[in-house]
Short mmCIF file of C-alpha atoms in Angstrom, two decimals:
data_model
loop_
_atom_site.label_atom_id
_atom_site.label_comp_id
_atom_site.label_asym_id
_atom_site.label_seq_id
_atom_site.Cartn_x
_atom_site.Cartn_y
_atom_site.Cartn_z
CA MET N 731 118.71 144.87 81.08
CA SER N 732 117.83 146.65 77.82
CA GLN N 733 116.76 145.31 74.47
CA ASP N 734 120.11 146.33 72.95
CA ASP N 735 122.29 144.34 75.39
CA ASP N 736 124.92 142.16 73.73
CA ASP N 737 124.27 138.76 75.32
CA GLY N 738 127.43 137.33 73.81
CA ASP N 739 129.56 139.29 76.30
CA ASN N 740 127.99 137.42 79.21
CA PHE N 741 129.51 134.07 78.29
CA PRO N 742 133.03 132.84 79.04
CA PRO N 743 135.24 132.11 75.99
CA PHE N 744 135.27 128.61 74.57
CA ARG N 745 137.16 126.78 71.83
CA MET N 746 135.32 126.62 68.52
CA SER N 747 135.34 123.03 67.27
CA GLU N 748 134.39 122.16 63.68
CA ASP N 749 130.86 121.33 64.83
CA LEU N 750 130.60 124.64 66.63
CA LEU N 751 131.70 126.46 63.49
CA ASN N 752 128.75 124.82 61.76
CA LEU N 753 126.54 125.99 64.62
CA GLU N 754 127.95 129.50 64.30
CA SER N 755 127.00 129.54 60.65
CA ARG N 756 123.59 128.25 61.56
CA MET N 757 123.11 130.96 64.16
CA LYS N 758 123.85 133.60 61.53
CA LEU N 759 121.32 131.96 59.21
CA ILE N 760 118.63 131.93 61.89
CA SER N 761 119.44 135.45 63.04
CA SER N 762 119.07 136.74 59.49
CA THR N 763 115.36 135.85 59.59
CA MET N 764 114.91 138.51 62.27
CA LYS N 765 114.14 140.96 59.47
CA SER N 766 111.13 138.91 58.40
CA THR N 767 107.75 139.66 59.92
CA ALA N 768 105.99 137.23 62.24
CA SER N 769 103.42 136.43 59.56
CA GLU N 770 106.23 135.40 57.18
CA ARG N 771 107.47 132.92 59.80
CA LYS N 772 104.11 131.28 60.38
CA LEU N 773 104.35 127.50 60.07
CA THR N 774 101.59 125.13 58.98
CA SER N 775 101.00 121.61 60.26
CA ASP N 776 101.70 120.08 56.85
CA THR N 777 104.96 122.01 56.35
CA ASP N 778 108.02 119.79 56.13
CA ASP N 779 110.93 122.16 56.48
CA ASP N 780 113.59 119.47 56.36
CA ASP N 781 116.03 121.96 54.91
CA GLU N 782 119.41 123.33 55.87
CA LEU N 783 118.11 124.47 59.25
CA GLY N 784 117.06 120.94 60.19
CA SER N 785 120.26 119.27 59.04
CA HIS N 786 122.51 120.52 61.85
CA ALA N 787 122.70 119.92 65.58
CA ARG N 788 120.09 121.77 67.60
CA LEU N 789 120.57 125.03 69.47
CA ALA N 790 119.98 125.93 73.07
CA ILE N 791 117.64 128.80 73.86
CA GLN N 792 117.83 131.53 76.48
CA ILE N 793 114.84 133.61 77.55
CA ASP N 794 115.45 136.92 79.35
CA VAL N 795 112.48 138.71 80.94
CA ILE N 796 113.35 142.33 80.22
CA ALA N 797 110.08 144.03 81.22
CA GLY N 798 107.22 143.31 83.61
CA THR N 799 106.90 142.15 87.20
CA CYS N 800 109.50 139.40 86.74
CA SER N 801 112.12 141.45 84.90
CA GLU N 802 115.71 140.20 85.10
CA THR N 803 114.50 136.59 85.30
CA LYS N 804 116.53 134.34 83.00
CA LEU N 805 115.94 130.81 81.70
CA CYS N 806 118.53 128.90 79.67
CA VAL N 807 117.55 125.52 78.22
CA GLY N 808 119.54 122.97 76.27
CA SER N 809 118.78 119.71 74.54
CA GLU N 810 117.31 118.00 77.62
CA GLN N 811 114.11 120.06 77.27
CA ASP N 812 111.86 119.93 74.20
CA ALA N 813 109.25 122.43 75.38
CA ILE N 814 109.07 125.49 77.64
CA MET N 815 105.66 126.39 79.02
CA ILE N 816 105.26 130.04 80.04
CA GLY N 817 102.49 131.42 82.24
CA ARG N 818 101.38 132.55 85.68
CA ALA N 819 100.72 129.09 87.15
CA PRO N 820 103.63 127.48 89.04
CA SER N 821 103.33 124.41 86.78
CA ASN N 822 105.06 126.36 84.00
CA MET N 823 108.81 126.15 83.43
CA LEU N 824 108.98 129.96 83.19
CA VAL N 825 106.62 131.53 85.73
CA CYS N 826 105.54 135.17 85.18
CA HIS N 827 103.68 136.70 88.12
CA ASP N 828 101.80 139.19 85.96
CA ALA N 829 98.02 139.60 86.26
CA GLU N 830 97.73 139.88 82.45
CA VAL N 831 99.56 136.60 81.89
CA SER N 832 97.30 133.54 81.72
CA GLY N 833 97.86 130.44 83.82
CA ARG N 834 99.29 128.72 80.75
CA HIS N 835 99.99 131.52 78.30
CA ALA N 836 102.39 130.32 75.59
CA THR N 837 104.70 127.42 74.75
CA LEU N 838 108.11 127.38 73.13
CA GLN N 839 109.14 124.04 71.65
CA TRP N 840 111.89 122.56 69.54
CA SER N 841 110.81 121.38 66.08
CA TYR N 842 112.95 118.44 64.95
CA PRO N 843 111.77 118.41 61.29
CA ARG N 844 112.35 122.15 60.92
CA GLY N 845 115.45 122.34 63.10
CA CYS N 846 114.36 125.45 65.00
CA TRP N 847 112.65 126.72 68.13
CA THR N 848 108.99 127.66 67.69
CA ILE N 849 106.27 129.43 69.67
CA PHE N 850 102.50 129.22 69.86
CA ASP N 851 99.89 130.90 72.07
CA GLU N 852 97.98 128.55 74.41
CA GLY N 853 94.69 130.45 74.07
CA SER N 854 95.64 133.28 76.43
CA LEU N 855 93.21 135.99 77.44
CA ASN N 856 95.45 139.00 76.69
CA GLY N 857 97.38 137.69 73.72
CA THR N 858 100.94 136.92 72.62
CA PHE N 859 102.97 139.18 70.34
CA LEU N 860 106.09 138.35 68.32
CA ASN N 861 108.20 141.40 67.42
CA GLY N 862 105.12 143.58 67.93
CA GLU N 863 102.80 141.46 65.79
CA LYS N 864 99.94 139.55 67.41
CA ILE N 865 100.26 135.79 66.90
CA SER N 866 97.44 134.65 69.21
CA ARG N 867 93.85 133.93 68.28
CA GLU N 868 90.82 134.35 70.49
CA HIS N 869 90.64 133.38 74.17
CA LYS N 870 90.89 129.60 74.82
CA VAL N 871 91.81 128.90 71.18
CA LYS N 872 95.35 127.63 70.59
CA GLY N 873 97.33 129.82 68.21
CA ASP N 874 99.38 128.98 65.13
CA LEU N 875 103.01 127.88 65.21
CA TYR N 876 105.74 130.47 64.47
CA ARG N 877 109.47 130.07 63.95
CA LEU N 878 111.69 131.82 66.50
CA SER N 879 114.98 133.52 65.72
CA ALA N 880 117.80 135.11 67.70
CA ASP N 881 116.93 138.51 69.21
CA ASP N 882 113.18 137.99 68.81
CA MET N 883 110.99 139.94 71.23
CA ILE N 884 107.98 138.17 72.75
CA GLN N 885 105.28 140.15 74.56
CA LEU N 886 102.67 138.61 76.89
CA GLY N 887 99.74 140.93 77.45
CA SER N 888 100.77 144.58 77.66
CA MET N 889 103.62 144.45 80.21
CA THR N 890 105.75 141.31 80.17
CA ARG N 891 108.42 141.20 77.46
CA LEU N 892 110.89 138.42 76.75
CA LYS N 893 114.06 138.45 74.68
CA VAL N 894 115.13 135.31 72.78
CA SER N 895 118.77 134.28 72.39
CA LEU N 896 119.96 131.18 70.54
CA MET N 897 123.37 129.62 71.14
CA PRO N 898 125.41 126.42 70.88
CA GLU N 899 124.74 124.10 73.77
CA GLU N 900 128.30 124.46 75.10
CA MET N 901 127.50 128.11 75.76
CA ALA N 902 124.23 127.15 77.45
CA ALA N 903 126.14 124.80 79.76
CA ALA N 904 128.46 127.63 80.77
CA GLU N 905 125.52 129.90 81.44
CA SER N 906 123.67 127.25 83.49
CA SER N 907 126.66 126.77 85.76
CA ASP N 908 126.60 130.44 86.79
CA ARG N 909 122.96 131.04 87.74
CA ARG N 910 122.17 133.52 90.46
CA HIS N 911 120.77 132.43 93.84
CA SER N 912 122.39 128.97 93.66
CA LEU N 913 124.65 127.35 96.20
CA SER N 914 128.23 126.30 95.54
CA ALA N 915 128.92 122.60 95.09
CA GLU N 916 130.98 122.51 98.28
CA SER N 917 127.95 123.47 100.39
CA PHE N 918 125.85 120.43 99.40
CA PRO N 919 125.74 117.23 101.47
CA LYS N 920 127.27 114.32 99.56
CA SER N 921 123.90 112.68 98.90
CA LEU N 922 122.73 115.39 96.55
CA THR N 923 122.47 114.15 92.98
CA ILE N 924 121.52 116.60 90.22
CA PHE N 925 121.67 116.66 86.44
CA LYS N 926 124.90 118.01 85.02
CA ASN N 927 124.64 121.75 84.33
CA ARG N 928 121.35 121.99 86.23
CA VAL N 929 121.73 123.87 89.51
CA PRO N 930 118.89 124.09 92.08
CA SER N 931 117.48 127.62 92.13
CA PHE N 932 115.69 129.57 94.85
CA HIS N 933 112.53 130.28 92.94
CA SER N 934 109.06 128.77 92.68
CA LEU N 935 109.65 125.38 91.14
CA VAL N 936 107.55 122.49 89.96
CA SER N 937 108.30 118.85 89.32
CA PRO N 938 109.09 118.27 85.64
CA LYS N 939 107.51 115.51 83.61
CA LEU N 940 109.68 112.51 84.42
CA ASP N 941 109.85 109.15 82.70
CA ALA N 942 107.14 106.67 83.70
CA SER N 943 109.70 104.33 85.26
CA PRO N 944 111.28 105.81 88.39
CA SER N 945 115.04 105.91 88.62
CA SER N 946 117.73 107.41 90.77
CA ASN N 947 117.95 110.26 88.27
CA ALA N 948 115.18 112.22 89.97
CA VAL N 949 115.55 115.96 89.72
CA CYS N 950 116.59 117.74 92.89
CA VAL N 951 114.36 120.80 92.74
CA ALA N 952 115.29 122.73 95.86
CA VAL N 953 118.09 123.15 98.35
CA SER N 954 118.02 125.46 101.37
CA GLU N 955 121.18 126.25 103.26
CA GLU N 956 119.24 128.09 105.99
CA LEU N 957 116.83 125.21 106.62
CA ARG N 958 119.42 122.49 105.90
CA PHE N 959 117.37 120.44 103.44
CA GLU N 960 117.44 119.01 99.94
CA CYS N 961 114.31 118.02 98.05
CA CYS N 962 113.42 115.93 95.02
CA ILE N 963 110.31 114.61 93.30
CA VAL N 964 109.58 111.40 91.41
CA SER N 965 106.30 111.32 89.49
CA CYS N 966 104.79 108.90 86.98
CA THR N 967 101.50 108.52 85.13
CA GLY N 968 99.16 105.83 86.44
CA ARG N 969 98.23 102.79 84.40
CA ASP N 970 94.64 103.88 83.81
CA HIS N 971 95.62 107.33 82.55
CA ALA N 972 98.47 105.92 80.44
CA ARG N 973 96.13 103.38 78.83
CA LYS N 974 93.78 106.21 77.82
CA SER N 975 96.68 108.49 76.75
CA GLN N 976 95.64 111.00 79.42
CA GLU N 977 98.07 113.31 81.18
CA ILE N 978 99.01 112.91 84.81
CA GLU N 979 96.66 114.73 87.20
CA ASP N 980 99.22 115.11 90.02
CA LEU N 981 100.97 118.45 90.38
CA THR N 982 103.64 119.62 92.81
CA THR N 983 104.85 123.04 93.89
CA VAL N 984 108.00 123.87 95.84
CA GLN N 985 108.80 127.40 96.99
CA SER N 986 112.13 127.90 98.69
CA PRO N 987 112.10 130.50 100.05
CA LEU N 988 108.36 131.02 100.42
CA MET N 989 107.56 134.00 98.22
CA ASN N 990 107.09 137.43 99.75
CA THR N 991 108.35 136.32 103.18
CA ASP N 992 111.43 138.48 103.54
CA SER N 993 111.47 138.52 107.34
CA MET N 994 111.92 134.80 108.00
CA TYR N 995 113.37 131.61 106.61
CA ALA N 996 110.47 129.52 105.30
CA SER N 997 109.77 127.02 102.53
CA LEU N 998 106.54 125.50 101.24
CA PHE N 999 105.91 122.08 99.68
CA CYS N 1000 102.60 121.18 98.03
CA VAL N 1001 101.14 118.15 96.26
CA PHE N 1002 97.85 118.44 94.35
CA ASP N 1003 95.88 115.59 92.77
CA GLY N 1004 93.14 116.60 90.36
CA HIS N 1005 89.97 114.72 89.58
CA CYS N 1006 88.09 115.13 86.28
CA GLY N 1007 91.30 116.55 84.82
CA ARG N 1008 94.06 118.74 86.24
CA THR N 1009 92.56 122.21 85.71
CA ALA N 1010 91.61 122.61 89.37
CA ALA N 1011 95.05 121.35 90.46
CA GLU N 1012 96.71 123.94 88.23
CA ALA N 1013 94.53 126.70 89.67
CA ALA N 1014 95.20 125.54 93.23
CA SER N 1015 98.95 125.31 92.64
CA SER N 1016 98.93 129.05 91.98
CA ALA N 1017 96.27 130.22 94.45
CA LEU N 1018 97.18 128.22 97.58
CA PRO N 1019 100.89 129.17 97.81
CA GLU N 1020 99.98 132.81 97.24
CA GLU N 1021 97.37 132.75 100.01
CA ILE N 1022 99.68 130.95 102.45
CA ALA N 1023 102.58 133.32 101.77
CA MET N 1024 100.39 136.38 102.23
CA ARG N 1025 98.98 135.20 105.56
CA VAL N 1026 102.33 134.03 106.91
CA GLN N 1027 103.85 137.40 106.11
CA GLU N 1028 100.88 139.20 107.69
CA THR N 1029 101.51 137.25 110.89
CA VAL N 1030 105.20 138.13 110.78
CA ASP N 1031 104.46 141.83 110.16
CA ARG N 1032 101.83 141.97 112.86
CA GLU N 1033 104.25 140.63 115.45
CA LYS N 1034 107.14 142.75 114.10
CA ILE N 1035 109.24 139.62 113.75
CA ASN N 1036 112.76 139.27 112.41
CA PRO N 1037 114.88 136.11 111.99
CA GLU N 1038 116.91 136.88 115.11
CA SER N 1039 113.93 137.15 117.47
CA TYR N 1040 111.21 135.15 115.72
CA SER N 1041 109.32 132.95 118.16
CA THR N 1042 106.05 131.85 116.49
CA LYS N 1043 105.85 128.07 116.76
CA GLU N 1044 102.68 127.41 114.76
CA PHE N 1045 100.74 128.81 111.78
CA LYS N 1046 97.41 127.07 112.24
CA THR N 1047 95.21 130.10 111.54
CA PRO N 1048 97.13 131.31 108.44
CA LEU N 1049 97.07 127.81 106.94
CA HIS N 1050 93.36 127.35 107.70
CA ASP N 1051 92.36 130.70 106.23
CA ALA N 1052 94.61 130.22 103.18
CA PHE N 1053 92.87 126.97 102.20
CA LEU N 1054 89.43 128.57 102.36
CA ALA N 1055 90.58 131.66 100.44
CA ALA N 1056 92.22 129.52 97.75
CA ASP N 1057 89.02 127.48 97.41
CA ASP N 1058 87.04 130.67 96.86
CA ARG N 1059 89.39 131.54 93.98
CA ILE N 1060 88.88 128.22 92.16
CA ALA N 1061 85.73 128.66 90.09
CA ASP N 1062 85.97 125.20 88.57
CA GLU N 1063 83.52 122.34 88.33
CA ALA N 1064 86.48 119.96 88.70
CA GLY N 1065 88.41 119.66 91.95
CA CYS N 1066 91.62 118.46 93.55
CA THR N 1067 93.21 117.32 96.76
CA ALA N 1068 95.78 119.62 98.34
CA THR N 1069 98.53 118.88 100.84
CA SER N 1070 100.80 121.72 101.98
CA ILE N 1071 103.75 121.47 104.35
CA LEU N 1072 105.29 124.66 105.76
CA ILE N 1073 108.84 124.61 107.13
CA TRP N 1074 110.37 127.56 108.98
CA LYS N 1075 113.25 128.29 111.32
CA LEU N 1076 113.43 130.18 114.61
CA HIS N 1077 116.26 132.26 116.02
CA ASP N 1078 117.53 129.30 118.08
CA ASP N 1079 118.24 127.34 114.84
CA HIS N 1080 115.38 124.94 115.54
CA VAL N 1081 113.21 124.11 112.53
CA TYR N 1082 109.42 123.73 112.69
CA ILE N 1083 107.19 121.75 110.34
CA GLN N 1084 103.39 122.00 110.06
CA GLY N 1085 101.00 120.40 107.58
CA ALA N 1086 97.52 121.11 106.25
CA ASN N 1087 95.45 119.11 103.79
CA VAL N 1088 92.16 118.32 102.14
CA GLY N 1089 91.67 114.97 100.42
CA ASP N 1090 93.77 111.83 100.42
CA SER N 1091 97.25 113.01 99.41
CA MET N 1092 99.07 112.55 102.69
CA ALA N 1093 102.37 113.45 104.37
CA ILE N 1094 104.52 111.90 107.08
CA LEU N 1095 107.56 113.13 108.99
CA ILE N 1096 110.32 110.80 110.21
CA THR N 1097 112.63 112.22 112.87
CA LEU N 1098 116.23 111.00 112.72
CA PRO N 1099 118.25 111.40 115.94
CA GLU N 1100 122.04 111.45 115.47
CA THR N 1101 122.45 108.94 118.29
CA GLY N 1102 120.99 105.43 118.35
CA ASP N 1103 117.59 106.64 119.55
CA GLU N 1104 114.53 105.19 117.85
CA LYS N 1105 113.27 106.92 114.72
CA THR N 1106 109.71 108.24 115.03
CA ILE N 1107 107.04 108.52 112.31
CA HIS N 1108 104.51 111.38 112.59
CA ASN N 1109 101.39 111.69 110.44
CA LEU N 1110 101.00 115.32 109.28
CA THR N 1111 97.68 114.89 107.49
CA GLU N 1112 94.20 113.41 107.76
CA ASP N 1113 92.65 110.95 105.28
CA HIS N 1114 89.42 112.57 104.03
CA ARG N 1115 88.05 109.61 102.13
CA LEU N 1116 84.57 108.38 103.09
CA SER N 1117 86.16 105.23 104.47
CA ASN N 1118 87.43 107.36 107.39
CA PRO N 1119 84.90 107.08 110.27
CA ARG N 1120 85.65 110.66 111.38
CA GLU N 1121 84.63 112.02 107.99
CA ARG N 1122 81.41 110.01 108.03
CA GLU N 1123 80.60 111.37 111.49
CA ARG N 1124 81.23 114.94 110.30
CA LEU N 1125 78.85 114.50 107.38
CA GLU N 1126 76.14 113.00 109.56
CA ARG N 1127 76.48 115.87 112.07
CA ASN N 1128 75.91 118.26 109.18
CA GLY N 1129 72.74 116.47 108.13
CA ILE N 1130 74.23 114.55 105.18
CA PRO N 1131 72.85 110.98 105.27
CA ILE N 1132 75.54 108.34 104.69
CA GLY N 1133 74.62 104.67 104.37
CA GLU N 1134 76.83 102.00 105.87
CA GLU N 1135 77.98 100.81 102.44
CA THR N 1136 78.32 104.29 100.94
CA ARG N 1137 81.88 105.00 99.83
CA ARG N 1138 81.29 107.92 97.47
CA LEU N 1139 79.81 111.38 97.88
CA TYR N 1140 78.02 112.19 94.61
CA GLY N 1141 80.66 110.32 92.60
CA LEU N 1142 83.67 111.30 94.72
CA ASN N 1143 85.34 109.07 97.27
CA LEU N 1144 86.38 112.25 99.14
CA ALA N 1145 84.58 114.42 101.64
CA ARG N 1146 87.02 117.37 101.36
CA ALA N 1147 88.68 118.98 98.34
CA LEU N 1148 89.43 122.29 96.67
CA GLY N 1149 87.24 123.29 93.74
CA ASP N 1150 84.21 121.15 92.82
CA ARG N 1151 82.19 124.35 92.78
CA PHE N 1152 78.87 122.76 91.80
CA LEU N 1153 78.85 120.30 94.70
CA LYS N 1154 79.75 123.02 97.19
CA ASP N 1155 77.18 125.46 95.85
CA GLU N 1156 74.53 122.77 96.31
CA ASP N 1157 75.69 122.25 99.95
CA LEU N 1158 76.05 118.50 99.55
CA GLY N 1159 78.63 118.04 102.29
CA LEU N 1160 81.89 118.52 100.37
CA SER N 1161 84.18 120.84 102.33
CA ALA N 1162 87.43 122.79 101.83
CA GLU N 1163 88.01 122.97 105.60
CA PRO N 1164 91.58 121.67 106.04
CA SER N 1165 92.93 119.35 108.68
CA ILE N 1166 95.98 120.95 110.30
CA SER N 1167 98.69 119.10 112.18
CA PRO N 1168 100.51 120.30 115.28
CA ALA N 1169 103.83 121.97 114.53
CA HIS N 1170 106.72 119.53 114.96
CA GLU N 1171 110.07 120.77 116.20
CA ILE N 1172 113.37 119.54 114.75
CA ASP N 1173 116.30 120.78 116.81
CA ALA N 1174 119.70 121.47 115.30
CA ASN N 1175 121.09 118.10 116.39
CA HIS N 1176 118.47 116.02 114.57
CA GLY N 1177 117.69 115.23 110.97
CA ALA N 1178 114.34 114.31 109.42
CA ILE N 1179 112.69 112.93 106.29
CA LEU N 1180 109.47 114.53 105.03
CA ILE N 1181 107.41 112.46 102.59
CA ILE N 1182 104.43 113.88 100.70
CA ALA N 1183 102.71 111.51 98.28
CA SER N 1184 99.55 111.30 96.21
CA ASP N 1185 97.00 108.55 96.72
CA GLY N 1186 98.71 106.36 94.16
CA VAL N 1187 101.11 105.54 97.01
CA TRP N 1188 98.66 105.43 99.94
CA ASP N 1189 96.17 103.22 98.09
CA VAL N 1190 98.60 100.30 98.37
CA LEU N 1191 101.03 101.26 101.17
CA SER N 1192 100.41 102.16 104.80
CA ILE N 1193 102.13 104.97 106.69
CA ASP N 1194 104.32 102.47 108.53
CA GLN N 1195 105.29 100.70 105.32
CA VAL N 1196 106.29 103.94 103.58
CA GLY N 1197 108.22 105.02 106.66
CA ALA N 1198 110.06 101.70 106.81
CA ILE N 1199 111.07 101.97 103.13
CA ALA N 1200 112.36 105.51 103.62
CA ILE N 1201 114.35 104.63 106.75
CA LYS N 1202 115.99 101.60 105.14
CA VAL N 1203 116.94 103.38 101.91
CA ASP N 1204 118.16 106.42 103.84
CA GLU N 1205 120.48 104.20 105.87
CA ASP N 1206 121.65 102.18 102.85
CA SER N 1207 122.28 105.20 100.60
CA HIS N 1208 123.40 107.68 103.28
CA GLY N 1209 120.46 109.97 102.72
CA THR N 1210 120.15 110.09 98.91
CA VAL N 1211 116.77 111.75 98.40
CA SER N 1212 116.34 110.47 94.84
CA ASP N 1213 116.81 106.86 95.98
CA ILE N 1214 114.19 107.26 98.72
CA ALA N 1215 111.63 108.71 96.30
CA ALA N 1216 112.28 106.11 93.61
CA ALA N 1217 112.07 103.20 96.08
CA ILE N 1218 108.63 104.29 97.29
CA VAL N 1219 107.31 104.68 93.74
CA ARG N 1220 108.71 101.31 92.66
CA GLU N 1221 107.11 99.57 95.64
CA ALA N 1222 103.72 101.17 94.92
CA GLN N 1223 103.93 100.10 91.29
CA SER N 1224 104.93 96.55 92.21
CA LEU N 1225 101.85 96.31 94.46
CA GLY N 1226 99.58 97.14 91.53
CA SER N 1227 98.81 100.84 92.06
CA ARG N 1228 96.83 102.03 89.03
CA ASP N 1229 96.60 105.72 89.90
CA ASP N 1230 99.11 108.49 89.20
CA ILE N 1231 102.01 108.33 91.64
CA THR N 1232 103.91 111.33 92.98
CA THR N 1233 106.42 111.26 95.82
CA LEU N 1234 108.08 114.42 97.15
CA ILE N 1235 110.99 113.86 99.55
CA VAL N 1236 112.62 116.48 101.77
CA ARG N 1237 115.76 115.29 103.57
CA MET N 1238 116.66 117.56 106.47
CA TRP N 1239 120.11 117.38 108.03
CA SER N 1240 121.46 118.13 111.48
CA ARG N 1241 123.66 121.20 111.70
CA ASN N 1242 126.85 119.13 112.05
CA SER N 1243 126.03 116.94 109.05
CA TRP N 1244 125.06 119.88 106.85
CA GLU N 1245 128.18 121.89 107.63
CA THR N 1246 130.47 119.02 106.70
CA THR N 1247 132.00 119.85 103.33
CA ARG N 1248 131.06 117.24 100.75
CA GLN N 1249 131.20 116.75 97.02
CA VAL N 1250 128.21 116.81 94.69
CA SER N 1251 127.93 113.83 92.36
CA PHE N 1252 126.90 114.64 88.79
CA ILE N 1253 125.09 112.24 86.49
#
């Protein structure tokens, strides 16, 4: 894609209503500012541009990555999104895997008073440029706000370039319905519920910021036809953080397929819970998936595996080494828990699931036989709080004295985590050594429910209680993943959980159930 492409040719025709004619006029007005320099479009905090631009309905925005390691990536956003974070970390809405792009590099946001899209640099290391003019300040200092116009060129560092297009939202809806790498509606099981005009995409995805009150309108963030699953996330800020106006410290990452694993069908699901802020969780959400993907692919390459003959039934060593390597990359005084679940498929169509974790964000797997056989709950993780006798024994074996009433290790109630560099450098007993579950096999005639949740759930609910909720809702709603996630969050809130709550649900289907043609319901 070149800078001179005419993006208008990519959209199907539509009927211009009177409102759209107003929008067309507005687009011409905004586009005319392209001739102005970036400095002329700099906005100040006390500016009140409640002029002609702000008097009309808002525009959708499309971002095309036209140069860099993620070229040909496209993001089209309408009125449901007020801000677009861009950076290398998976927590961003637009992820750029470029070494010169900072974890959180720049943000695009809609300005209601000014009636336009704007951009500001998040304090990036290598700078942000608008139409060739630098708009960033120094490293770790947030930049000024600039008005965006149609056909603007944004550059991140020296390589990644983005092209801006503005359009009426009807055009954005048409574009969203035709995204690459998405499945057709007919291929989804009937339980799948997604936002209208938002199609699950096979890229690295992260849970969006959802409303504090859970609802059935959870976003379905991943669907895999090869692995026969659908996934959604419900997340809400805890009472203590909300009272202090602090942001949620939970973070989730879903990769389907697992990046850089071309020789096998695999997906990765991660939940991170930061302490002392979310900086370590953001760093881990980028480092851990990269390390896991690299080591899984190395194993595949070493054994000269392909999807037709693949026979590896566990990834214990790659998962173990990935956690330690990711921890080495997190040079942060803060830390986080990390729970990662790897799902892959063998040539016989059986699916395997294996978990690894540090901390107290835990995961369970519920197997669902198609017949009347009893459903089984498997724990995929280990609780690494100091209340766990096995963790206390480990610390005592390593020469760390723990009193009978001690429930915290130098301020933390955890004995294992990623990050917390100071405590680890002082060799005070905190470890990044993960607990790794056996690999569980799900044959083609069985379904399953995978639940990964932060400690806001496990503080007030046991494994059996969470499993019972999931089984009941799954039976009552015929497998609606959003209903399962919302029910668990509601129950945790009703029992007085004060911490951030995140629940990630993966509903796996038997081959017969998945292949049954069903209709997607839109909300």
